[in-house]
Every structure is written in C-alpha cells, then in structure tokens.
Short mmCIF file of C-alpha atoms in Angstrom, two decimals:
data_model
loop_
_atom_site.label_atom_id
_atom_site.label_comp_id
_atom_site.label_asym_id
_atom_site.label_seq_id
_atom_site.Cartn_x
_atom_site.Cartn_y
_atom_site.Cartn_z
CA UNK A 469 -106.61 4.12 -182.32
CA UNK A 470 -107.83 1.85 -179.68
CA UNK A 471 -111.11 2.18 -177.97
CA UNK A 472 -110.64 2.31 -174.24
CA UNK A 473 -113.64 2.33 -171.94
CA UNK A 474 -113.39 4.30 -168.77
CA UNK A 475 -113.94 2.11 -165.76
CA UNK A 476 -114.42 3.38 -162.28
CA UNK A 477 -114.17 1.31 -159.23
CA UNK A 478 -117.15 2.30 -157.16
CA UNK A 479 -115.94 0.16 -154.24
CA UNK A 480 -113.05 2.62 -153.73
CA UNK A 481 -115.43 5.46 -152.86
CA UNK A 482 -115.75 6.21 -149.14
CA UNK A 483 -118.97 7.20 -147.41
CA UNK A 484 -118.79 10.71 -146.18
CA UNK A 485 -121.52 10.23 -143.63
CA UNK A 486 -119.39 8.56 -140.95
CA UNK A 487 -118.01 10.30 -138.00
CA UNK A 488 -114.42 9.32 -139.01
CA UNK A 489 -114.89 10.90 -142.42
CA UNK A 490 -116.33 14.10 -140.93
CA UNK A 491 -113.38 14.28 -138.52
CA UNK A 492 -110.92 13.93 -141.41
CA UNK A 493 -112.66 16.70 -143.38
CA UNK A 494 -112.62 19.06 -140.32
CA UNK A 495 -108.99 18.27 -139.77
CA UNK A 496 -108.09 18.96 -143.45
CA UNK A 497 -110.02 22.24 -143.40
CA UNK A 498 -108.18 23.28 -140.17
CA UNK A 499 -104.88 22.47 -141.87
CA UNK A 500 -105.82 24.54 -144.98
CA UNK A 501 -106.82 27.50 -142.83
CA UNK A 502 -103.49 27.24 -140.95
CA UNK A 503 -101.57 27.10 -144.32
CA UNK A 504 -103.46 30.07 -145.63
CA UNK A 505 -102.71 32.00 -142.43
CA UNK A 506 -99.02 31.14 -142.62
CA UNK A 507 -98.99 32.38 -146.20
CA UNK A 508 -100.62 35.71 -145.35
CA UNK A 509 -98.27 36.09 -142.39
CA UNK A 510 -95.25 35.46 -144.57
CA UNK A 511 -96.31 38.00 -147.12
CA UNK A 512 -97.02 40.59 -144.35
CA UNK A 513 -93.66 39.76 -142.80
CA UNK A 514 -91.90 40.20 -146.19
CA UNK A 515 -93.80 43.48 -146.84
CA UNK A 516 -92.71 44.87 -143.48
CA UNK A 517 -89.03 44.50 -144.43
CA UNK A 518 -88.50 45.93 -147.92
#
C-alpha cells in the first residue's frame, strides 16, 4: 500500500462574511424551499387523483 497524505487547498475556501456570499446562500435557501414546496404539491396532486 502507499501512504497518501490528505492535502487540502485552503485558498479554495470562500469567506462567508461577504454580502455576495450571503446573497448566494439566501438564493440557495429560497430555491430549496421552492423545490420542497413543488414536491409537496406534486404529492398532494397525486393523492387527489388516485
């Protein structure tokens, strides 16, 4: 076996304290909420027509 060290590139990490980062997170959370609502709506629609 070979010994492989785990290397992480710390420069790839983005700061979450910028306004742009917060806007991206808010946008992602809104999209997730929409996706969840669509799923619940689809299940309700399917249950209404057995």
